[in-house]
XYZ file of C-alpha atoms in Angstrom:
575
model
C 0.846 -75.928 29.285
C 3.684 -78.621 28.339
C 3.259 -77.727 24.327
C 4.294 -73.972 26.098
C 7.212 -75.194 27.468
C 8.518 -76.729 24.941
C 7.918 -73.816 22.433
C 10.087 -71.555 24.775
C 12.705 -74.099 25.359
C 13.131 -74.460 21.387
C 12.901 -70.690 21.040
C 15.650 -70.482 23.394
C 18.058 -73.145 22.231
C 17.228 -71.525 18.557
C 17.771 -67.873 19.870
C 21.634 -69.209 21.347
C 22.421 -71.404 18.411
C 21.862 -74.720 19.930
C 19.005 -76.000 17.458
C 18.186 -75.574 13.861
C 15.962 -73.370 12.847
C 13.129 -74.359 10.145
C 12.484 -71.407 7.182
C 9.130 -72.229 5.735
C 8.792 -69.463 3.992
C 10.452 -68.463 0.520
C 11.986 -65.000 0.041
C 8.986 -63.619 -1.953
C 6.803 -64.530 1.182
C 9.077 -62.683 3.315
C 9.148 -59.600 0.738
C 5.538 -59.763 0.669
C 5.468 -60.054 4.646
C 7.183 -56.596 5.369
C 5.781 -55.120 2.733
C 2.239 -55.710 4.354
C 3.241 -54.239 7.466
C 4.128 -51.302 6.138
C 1.074 -51.009 3.839
C -0.581 -51.596 6.866
C 0.822 -48.744 9.023
C 0.596 -46.168 6.207
C -3.010 -47.209 5.340
C -3.871 -46.433 9.187
C -2.562 -42.896 8.980
C -4.516 -42.033 5.675
C -7.392 -43.351 7.159
C -7.003 -41.584 10.099
C -6.004 -38.244 8.530
C -9.122 -38.603 6.040
C -11.435 -39.460 8.970
C -9.987 -36.015 10.405
C -11.770 -34.290 7.730
C -14.787 -35.202 7.690
C -17.611 -34.208 9.862
C -18.939 -37.735 10.437
C -22.457 -37.056 12.319
C -21.708 -33.372 13.369
C -23.409 -30.556 12.290
C -21.286 -29.360 9.099
C -19.746 -25.853 9.479
C -21.089 -24.568 5.983
C -24.643 -25.391 7.415
C -24.009 -23.098 10.398
C -22.995 -20.677 8.403
C -25.833 -20.330 6.129
C -28.475 -20.519 8.922
C -26.445 -17.727 10.252
C -26.614 -15.699 6.623
C -30.157 -16.553 6.262
C -31.067 -15.017 9.678
C -28.702 -11.860 9.729
C -30.749 -11.562 6.091
C -34.098 -11.337 7.694
C -32.524 -9.354 10.219
C -31.586 -6.468 7.871
C -34.405 -6.373 4.965
C -35.048 -6.106 1.656
C -34.117 -2.229 2.099
C -30.328 -3.343 2.801
C -27.961 -5.001 -0.171
C -26.234 -6.534 2.678
C -29.026 -8.269 3.585
C -30.317 -8.937 0.457
C -26.441 -10.500 -0.556
C -26.724 -12.301 2.382
C -30.203 -13.917 1.838
C -28.316 -15.237 -1.504
C -25.348 -16.590 -0.170
C -27.186 -18.260 2.746
C -29.188 -20.026 0.096
C -25.772 -20.783 -1.908
C -24.219 -21.783 1.379
C -26.928 -24.114 2.220
C -26.914 -25.883 -1.053
C -22.859 -26.202 -0.639
C -23.473 -27.792 2.635
C -25.548 -30.450 1.228
C -23.174 -31.093 -1.246
C -20.955 -31.704 1.129
C -22.580 -34.085 3.394
C -23.683 -36.234 0.502
C -19.808 -36.033 -0.594
C -18.496 -37.074 3.314
C -21.502 -40.310 2.850
C -20.149 -41.019 -0.438
C -16.344 -41.063 0.807
C -16.995 -43.258 4.158
C -18.995 -46.007 1.997
C -16.366 -46.001 -0.880
C -13.213 -45.105 0.068
C -13.041 -44.649 4.104
C -14.769 -48.060 4.921
C -12.725 -49.910 2.447
C -9.329 -48.803 3.914
C -10.117 -49.100 7.133
C -11.045 -53.127 6.253
C -7.981 -53.295 4.694
C -5.836 -51.559 7.175
C -7.264 -52.862 10.412
C -9.344 -56.300 9.586
C -7.329 -58.172 6.378
C -4.116 -57.226 7.041
C -4.273 -58.290 10.694
C -5.466 -61.351 10.191
C -2.913 -62.138 7.491
C -0.226 -61.118 9.876
C -1.887 -63.469 12.761
C -1.849 -66.225 10.517
C 2.051 -65.735 9.945
C 2.645 -65.318 13.787
C 0.357 -68.622 13.839
C 2.602 -70.330 11.572
C 5.746 -69.229 13.865
C 4.304 -71.541 17.078
C 3.709 -74.586 14.430
C 7.239 -74.317 13.540
C 8.199 -73.926 16.894
C 5.818 -77.019 17.654
C 7.623 -78.876 14.845
C 11.061 -77.816 15.759
C 10.219 -78.890 18.989
C 8.906 -82.523 18.414
C 11.778 -82.761 15.721
C 14.135 -82.370 18.275
C 12.991 -84.560 21.143
C 12.548 -87.323 18.718
C 15.821 -87.282 17.598
C 17.158 -86.986 20.857
C 15.301 -90.013 21.847
C 16.549 -91.584 18.535
C 20.251 -91.334 19.589
C 19.666 -93.178 23.159
C 18.192 -95.955 21.657
C 19.670 -99.275 22.492
C 18.703 -102.851 22.537
C 18.007 -102.959 26.277
C 15.112 -100.839 26.329
C 14.205 -101.819 23.163
C 10.823 -102.314 24.009
C 9.689 -99.441 25.555
C 12.285 -97.023 23.575
C 10.205 -98.368 20.544
C 7.392 -97.396 21.686
C 8.275 -94.115 22.919
C 10.063 -93.301 19.291
C 6.852 -94.092 17.701
C 4.897 -91.730 19.688
C 7.188 -88.486 19.279
C 7.650 -89.557 15.327
C 3.848 -89.479 15.317
C 3.628 -85.645 17.347
C 6.063 -84.783 14.769
C 4.496 -85.873 11.679
C 1.260 -84.088 13.176
C 3.161 -80.941 13.896
C 4.829 -80.659 10.210
C 1.340 -81.519 9.080
C 0.024 -78.189 10.868
C 2.963 -75.951 9.605
C 2.728 -77.375 6.123
C -1.229 -76.579 6.021
C -1.005 -72.921 8.036
C 1.976 -71.989 5.600
C 0.032 -72.997 2.474
C -3.457 -70.644 3.685
C -0.443 -68.080 4.625
C 1.462 -67.887 1.214
C -2.263 -67.754 -0.140
C -3.233 -65.155 1.207
C -0.233 -63.345 1.109
C -0.240 -63.583 -2.881
C -3.686 -62.746 -2.869
C -2.781 -59.154 -1.232
C -0.392 -58.682 -3.349
C -1.840 -59.452 -6.685
C -5.032 -56.791 -5.385
C -2.672 -54.545 -4.776
C -3.406 -52.291 -7.588
C -7.165 -52.646 -6.445
C -6.368 -51.446 -3.095
C -4.594 -48.604 -4.705
C -7.782 -47.378 -6.858
C -9.675 -46.513 -3.594
C -7.176 -43.393 -3.276
C -8.632 -42.935 -7.592
C -11.672 -43.019 -6.055
C -11.149 -40.597 -3.555
C -9.703 -38.200 -5.922
C -12.749 -39.037 -8.400
C -15.514 -38.482 -5.495
C -13.311 -34.917 -4.668
C -13.772 -33.718 -8.554
C -17.211 -34.647 -8.577
C -18.374 -32.796 -5.033
C -16.311 -29.890 -6.608
C -18.010 -29.872 -9.790
C -21.882 -30.380 -8.245
C -20.807 -27.807 -5.382
C -19.386 -25.025 -8.840
C -22.827 -26.058 -10.269
C -24.811 -25.035 -7.780
C -22.740 -21.623 -6.973
C -22.679 -20.748 -10.869
C -26.843 -21.442 -10.894
C -27.315 -18.998 -8.172
C -24.155 -16.447 -9.071
C -26.345 -14.963 -12.007
C -28.905 -13.695 -9.505
C -26.305 -12.315 -6.678
C -24.816 -10.705 -9.685
C -28.235 -9.065 -11.370
C -28.961 -8.022 -7.599
C -25.453 -6.082 -7.200
C -25.965 -4.579 -10.301
C -29.365 -3.637 -9.710
C -28.027 -1.659 -6.280
C -27.736 1.628 -7.315
C -25.654 3.110 -4.070
C -22.262 2.996 -4.923
C -19.466 5.090 -4.300
C -19.258 8.266 -7.167
C -15.631 8.682 -6.689
C -13.470 6.817 -8.054
C -15.824 5.004 -10.617
C -15.901 5.869 -14.726
C -18.578 8.337 -15.649
C -20.519 6.561 -18.391
C -20.861 3.547 -15.312
C -21.784 6.180 -12.231
C -24.227 7.800 -14.863
C -26.076 4.233 -16.066
C -25.904 2.966 -12.710
C -27.673 6.186 -11.154
C -29.959 7.217 -14.509
C -28.238 11.043 -14.422
C -27.569 13.159 -16.976
C -25.074 14.938 -15.108
C -22.751 13.088 -12.449
C -23.894 13.593 -9.034
C -20.850 14.875 -7.199
C -20.480 17.880 -9.898
C -24.258 18.545 -9.755
C -23.911 18.581 -5.722
C -20.928 20.844 -5.746
C -22.143 23.143 -8.446
C -25.310 23.765 -6.628
C -23.856 24.452 -3.562
C -21.065 26.592 -4.706
C -23.841 28.637 -6.733
C -25.555 29.301 -3.385
C -22.473 30.392 -1.232
C -19.429 30.401 -3.240
C -19.797 32.238 -6.317
C -17.843 35.328 -4.363
C -15.416 33.476 -2.372
C -11.967 34.787 -3.166
C -9.456 32.246 -4.310
C -12.357 29.190 -4.887
C -10.765 26.055 -6.350
C -7.217 27.722 -5.546
C -7.423 27.572 -1.222
C -6.845 24.151 -0.117
C -9.953 22.810 2.316
C -9.785 21.035 5.795
C -8.621 17.389 4.806
C -11.395 16.333 7.547
C -14.067 18.085 6.448
C -13.762 17.290 2.688
C -13.426 13.500 3.184
C -16.454 14.170 5.209
C -18.088 15.630 2.307
C -16.673 12.882 0.116
C -18.185 10.160 1.928
C -21.434 12.088 1.768
C -21.708 12.530 -1.747
C -20.778 8.458 -2.387
C -23.764 7.896 -0.365
C -25.604 9.711 -2.705
C -27.646 12.166 0.038
C -29.141 15.191 -0.625
C -28.676 16.149 2.737
C -25.254 18.803 2.541
C -26.865 21.470 4.367
C -23.670 21.855 6.528
C -21.150 21.836 3.822
C -22.996 24.916 2.404
C -20.615 27.041 5.081
C -17.677 25.776 3.462
C -17.463 26.433 -0.243
C -13.838 25.711 -0.042
C -14.442 21.938 0.638
C -17.078 21.844 -1.687
C -14.539 23.145 -4.463
C -12.177 20.619 -2.890
C -14.673 17.770 -3.572
C -15.451 19.242 -6.891
C -11.638 18.824 -8.071
C -10.890 15.720 -6.310
C -14.067 14.055 -7.793
C -12.571 15.175 -11.337
C -9.056 13.917 -10.609
C -10.096 10.621 -9.543
C -12.162 9.333 -12.587
C -10.242 6.626 -14.186
C -10.543 8.497 -17.655
C -10.087 12.643 -17.543
C -13.517 14.145 -18.284
C -11.901 15.582 -21.696
C -10.831 11.731 -22.445
C -7.095 9.905 -23.110
C -8.588 9.230 -26.452
C -8.224 13.367 -27.573
C -5.050 13.992 -25.390
C -3.500 14.428 -28.207
C -5.587 16.375 -30.268
C -6.387 18.693 -27.540
C -2.541 19.781 -27.325
C -2.052 20.323 -30.861
C -5.432 22.203 -30.914
C -3.769 24.559 -28.177
C -0.673 24.924 -30.625
C -2.213 26.595 -33.255
C -1.107 30.101 -33.762
C -3.684 32.307 -35.184
C -6.454 32.592 -32.236
C -9.424 31.904 -34.431
C -8.256 28.840 -35.732
C -7.120 27.241 -32.462
C -11.184 28.220 -31.557
C -12.129 26.426 -34.490
C -10.077 23.355 -33.207
C -11.235 23.090 -30.084
C -14.511 23.126 -30.939
C -14.425 20.485 -33.563
C -12.569 18.812 -30.827
C -15.026 19.060 -28.504
C -17.835 18.121 -30.431
C -15.907 14.696 -30.889
C -16.209 14.052 -26.966
C -18.387 11.276 -26.098
C -22.298 12.074 -24.849
C -21.990 11.495 -21.312
C -18.229 13.276 -21.303
C -19.676 16.416 -23.303
C -22.860 17.037 -21.354
C -21.087 17.337 -17.905
C -17.990 19.109 -19.432
C -20.478 21.596 -21.056
C -22.192 21.851 -17.387
C -19.273 22.399 -15.716
C -17.987 24.898 -18.247
C -21.413 27.301 -18.181
C -20.807 27.136 -14.308
C -17.378 27.885 -14.825
C -18.194 30.925 -16.646
C -20.745 32.418 -14.207
C -17.703 32.109 -11.607
C -15.222 34.499 -13.631
C -17.538 36.684 -14.000
C -17.698 37.385 -9.892
C -13.303 37.554 -10.985
C -13.027 41.603 -9.385
C -14.651 39.634 -6.365
C -13.136 36.087 -5.998
C -9.823 36.631 -8.210
C -11.024 33.671 -9.947
C -10.417 35.231 -13.706
C -11.037 32.155 -16.923
C -6.752 31.957 -16.832
C -6.622 31.382 -12.675
C -9.484 28.935 -12.992
C -7.817 26.813 -16.213
C -4.380 27.235 -14.263
C -5.511 24.977 -11.111
C -8.722 23.066 -12.373
C -7.369 22.159 -15.607
C -4.985 19.608 -14.502
C -8.213 17.910 -13.098
C -9.805 17.638 -16.795
C -6.885 16.502 -18.842
C -4.191 14.730 -18.176
C -2.034 12.442 -20.147
C -2.711 8.618 -19.791
C 0.653 7.584 -18.990
C 2.058 9.727 -16.327
C 4.000 8.901 -12.768
C 6.897 11.193 -12.476
C 6.680 14.692 -11.039
C 7.986 15.955 -14.368
C 5.192 14.416 -16.835
C 2.687 15.681 -13.962
C 3.848 19.100 -14.148
C 3.864 18.520 -18.167
C 0.143 17.763 -17.813
C -0.325 21.117 -16.151
C 2.092 23.213 -18.691
C 0.743 26.284 -20.717
C -1.045 23.512 -23.350
C -3.965 22.654 -20.919
C -4.324 26.336 -19.815
C -4.649 27.351 -23.238
C -7.180 24.591 -24.161
C -9.332 25.168 -20.678
C -9.308 29.034 -20.666
C -10.447 30.013 -24.172
C -13.409 27.256 -23.489
C -14.093 29.352 -20.228
C -13.978 32.452 -21.826
C -16.230 31.437 -24.698
C -18.167 29.307 -23.290
C -21.311 30.549 -24.894
C -20.111 29.931 -28.101
C -19.116 26.366 -27.367
C -21.879 25.485 -25.632
C -24.912 28.080 -26.818
C -28.122 26.762 -24.983
C -28.690 27.814 -21.102
C -28.040 25.242 -18.822
C -30.769 24.338 -15.749
C -27.915 23.600 -13.213
C -30.597 21.601 -10.948
C -31.111 19.245 -13.458
C -32.175 16.070 -11.319
C -34.255 18.561 -9.068
C -32.438 17.366 -6.062
C -31.498 20.314 -4.707
C -32.846 24.017 -4.327
C -32.292 27.018 -6.487
C -29.620 29.295 -4.728
C -31.425 32.448 -3.782
C -29.588 35.713 -4.191
C -31.053 39.284 -4.356
C -33.142 40.407 -7.316
C -31.554 41.291 -10.627
C -28.048 40.393 -9.753
C -25.736 39.049 -12.447
C -24.447 36.164 -12.677
C -26.573 33.560 -11.005
C -29.521 31.217 -12.011
C -32.544 32.463 -12.187
C -31.308 36.020 -12.897
C -32.591 37.958 -15.601
C -29.989 38.877 -18.227
C -30.500 42.039 -20.242
C -32.533 40.979 -23.923
C -28.688 40.279 -26.145
C -29.796 40.577 -29.737
C -29.629 37.026 -31.767
C -26.298 35.420 -32.269
C -25.191 35.145 -35.605
C -22.893 31.696 -34.900
C -20.826 30.221 -37.533
C -18.682 26.947 -36.556
C -16.625 24.748 -38.406
C -18.877 21.776 -40.502
C -21.933 23.907 -39.852
C -24.289 23.363 -42.909
C -24.900 26.320 -44.976
C -22.577 28.488 -46.980
C -21.603 31.472 -45.518
C -22.217 34.563 -46.517
C -19.869 36.449 -49.137
C -18.200 38.884 -47.655
C -18.017 42.262 -49.365
C -16.319 45.234 -47.675
C -19.809 46.847 -46.941
C -20.911 43.423 -45.253
C -17.401 43.541 -43.691
C -17.978 47.158 -41.894
C -21.579 46.852 -40.855
C -20.435 43.761 -38.934
C -17.747 45.733 -37.486
C -20.212 48.954 -37.044
C -22.993 46.925 -35.299
C -20.044 44.973 -32.702
C -18.813 48.266 -32.037
C -21.986 50.119 -31.357
C -23.391 47.465 -29.307
C -20.048 47.758 -26.911
C -20.639 51.230 -26.984
C -24.152 51.245 -25.327
C -22.976 48.539 -23.021
C -19.598 50.050 -21.901
C -21.180 54.097 -21.656
C -24.841 54.057 -21.190
C -25.382 50.640 -18.803
C -22.048 50.737 -16.798
C -21.344 47.232 -18.625
C -18.063 45.427 -19.775
C -17.060 45.078 -23.038
C -17.883 41.511 -23.372
C -20.380 41.494 -26.771
C -21.716 37.731 -26.256
C -22.994 38.125 -29.854
C -19.490 38.383 -31.043
C -17.763 34.946 -32.109
C -13.956 34.396 -32.832
C -15.211 33.804 -36.232
C -16.669 37.629 -37.064
C -13.310 38.994 -35.890
C -12.100 37.583 -39.126
C -13.635 40.277 -40.812
C -13.533 42.993 -37.969
C -10.355 44.665 -39.180
C -9.319 46.920 -40.844
C -12.209 49.526 -41.269
C -11.406 52.754 -42.005
C -12.466 55.112 -39.800
C -12.526 58.914 -39.175
C -11.046 59.940 -35.208
C -11.416 63.466 -33.861
C -7.807 63.698 -31.826
C -8.284 66.857 -29.921
C -10.068 68.605 -32.751
C -7.792 67.404 -35.360
C -9.505 65.049 -37.509
C -7.651 61.939 -38.481
C -8.137 59.323 -41.329
C -7.385 55.492 -40.571
C -7.537 53.983 -43.966
C -6.645 50.419 -41.907
C -6.451 50.313 -38.239
C -4.881 47.756 -36.301
C -6.321 46.864 -33.180
C -3.994 48.347 -31.168
C -5.230 51.479 -32.770
C -8.783 50.699 -31.757
C -7.398 50.070 -27.920
C -5.484 53.503 -27.961
C -8.328 54.991 -29.078
C -10.875 53.707 -26.757
C -8.690 54.829 -24.138
C -9.306 58.370 -25.236
C -13.186 57.987 -24.712
C -16.365 58.357 -26.666
C -15.807 61.959 -27.932
C -12.702 61.008 -30.045
C -14.171 58.273 -32.000
C -16.286 59.161 -34.793
C -16.576 57.131 -37.589
C -19.305 56.162 -40.676
C -21.940 54.399 -38.665
C -21.203 55.438 -35.123
C -18.679 54.994 -32.177
C -15.962 52.055 -32.554
C -14.027 50.254 -30.202
C -12.437 46.944 -30.182
C -15.614 44.152 -30.551
C -13.524 40.618 -28.612
C -12.732 39.357 -25.813
C -9.488 37.925 -27.522
C -8.068 41.588 -26.966
C -8.632 42.182 -23.454
C -8.932 46.194 -22.629
């Protein structure tokens, strides 16, 4: 108690300046002391934040997530793609949870515990020694002050008693000084040791980053080990939306030859839409169209409710073609199509279009052939549905071919210009020339064939009248063409005209002669002919196409020539 009183008295005297204060620490030690206090505070805050990032002994959230995914996958089952993905991802999350738990154990052992030891034990112990030194210095200063005060009042009268007291105070002062020196040496050693090891303490943060890097590497390796399996499962899943997907990817994924939206829409239109006026031109209801597109994206064949709305079906077909990332007639051939449509000669234009059509990728050509064959059948009902090849080309052409770089309305209008119409219209008009073979519209067998009255022309399943063999000559075909002589030209022309006459006047058919190709037309004119116009025989040595048209208007009685009746044998010159 007395020692404590002396300390307080000495401290008060030093505070008010009545006593000197002994400073035992050098400047460098005082600087180290200030740094230690700051380091302790910073380490304490950092340790607290790092500990908050760890879950400790709690259940990891990733573990809970993994368990939830695995349970969800079991509930959905193998037939669900979401179920498969949840199972695989649940396993991946479980692996990540394990890696996280190992990471936290390593961090706690190698980083957090040493930092906590430094911040909460080592530095406080040094600071505690510093406080102890302060007390010892006060004891020393107090003993020194009392010894000096007694020495100043020492006289000969009390020589013997004062001498004994001075000796006692001197021993107390020496003892206090000795304690100060011991404590100061120990404190200085600890402070210098801390200062020399500051680089080692800083390495804990390097270890933190290294441990995190190793954790993320192991986590990445775990994910990469399972990711190929996840992607494989995803790629093998065939039920993906068809709208907006590349044609080849859709065909490959679904194992089809003809895109599902094209086949489904064509089969529905063959059933109920062939005689619908304004098909592809009249817009459908937005809700019905959206529902049909969603149903087709699900690859369902249960589409009975849409048969009653052919305009919605036609709208879905147009939408599918327009939403393709690349048009059915391809970006690569866009300039070639436009260039071919600019050829002035009709036959050469058709030949140029055929060459480009033959250059289409296999999948694009097959789907274009399927679609064109259907559009040609639709055009056969143009007297009822008002959709002639020209009208079809106008409304559907921009969905089959457009420029790759389009943005403004002007560019979009250019894509729907006469070029596109002059490309699509002749392909529809001469579909049997561009694509000779018949098409089985029910390619996949998913849909029922249309039920139509027997012998109704223009529908699949209805037998067509027998046609003579078609003499086809195309650009690039093998074999040299037959030598052209006046007799060959005349025979060709007469054969075509005779067939036209039989179809027109005996069977009541139109003047479309399927066996006549644009190549044959090169040699159909001029052919000398003799006409009887109201009893007057007229010789036309080089009749023009218009001569044929005018004479056709007069009826078969006005046309007599060598070998039969004559008329224009080509759809290039409409009646």
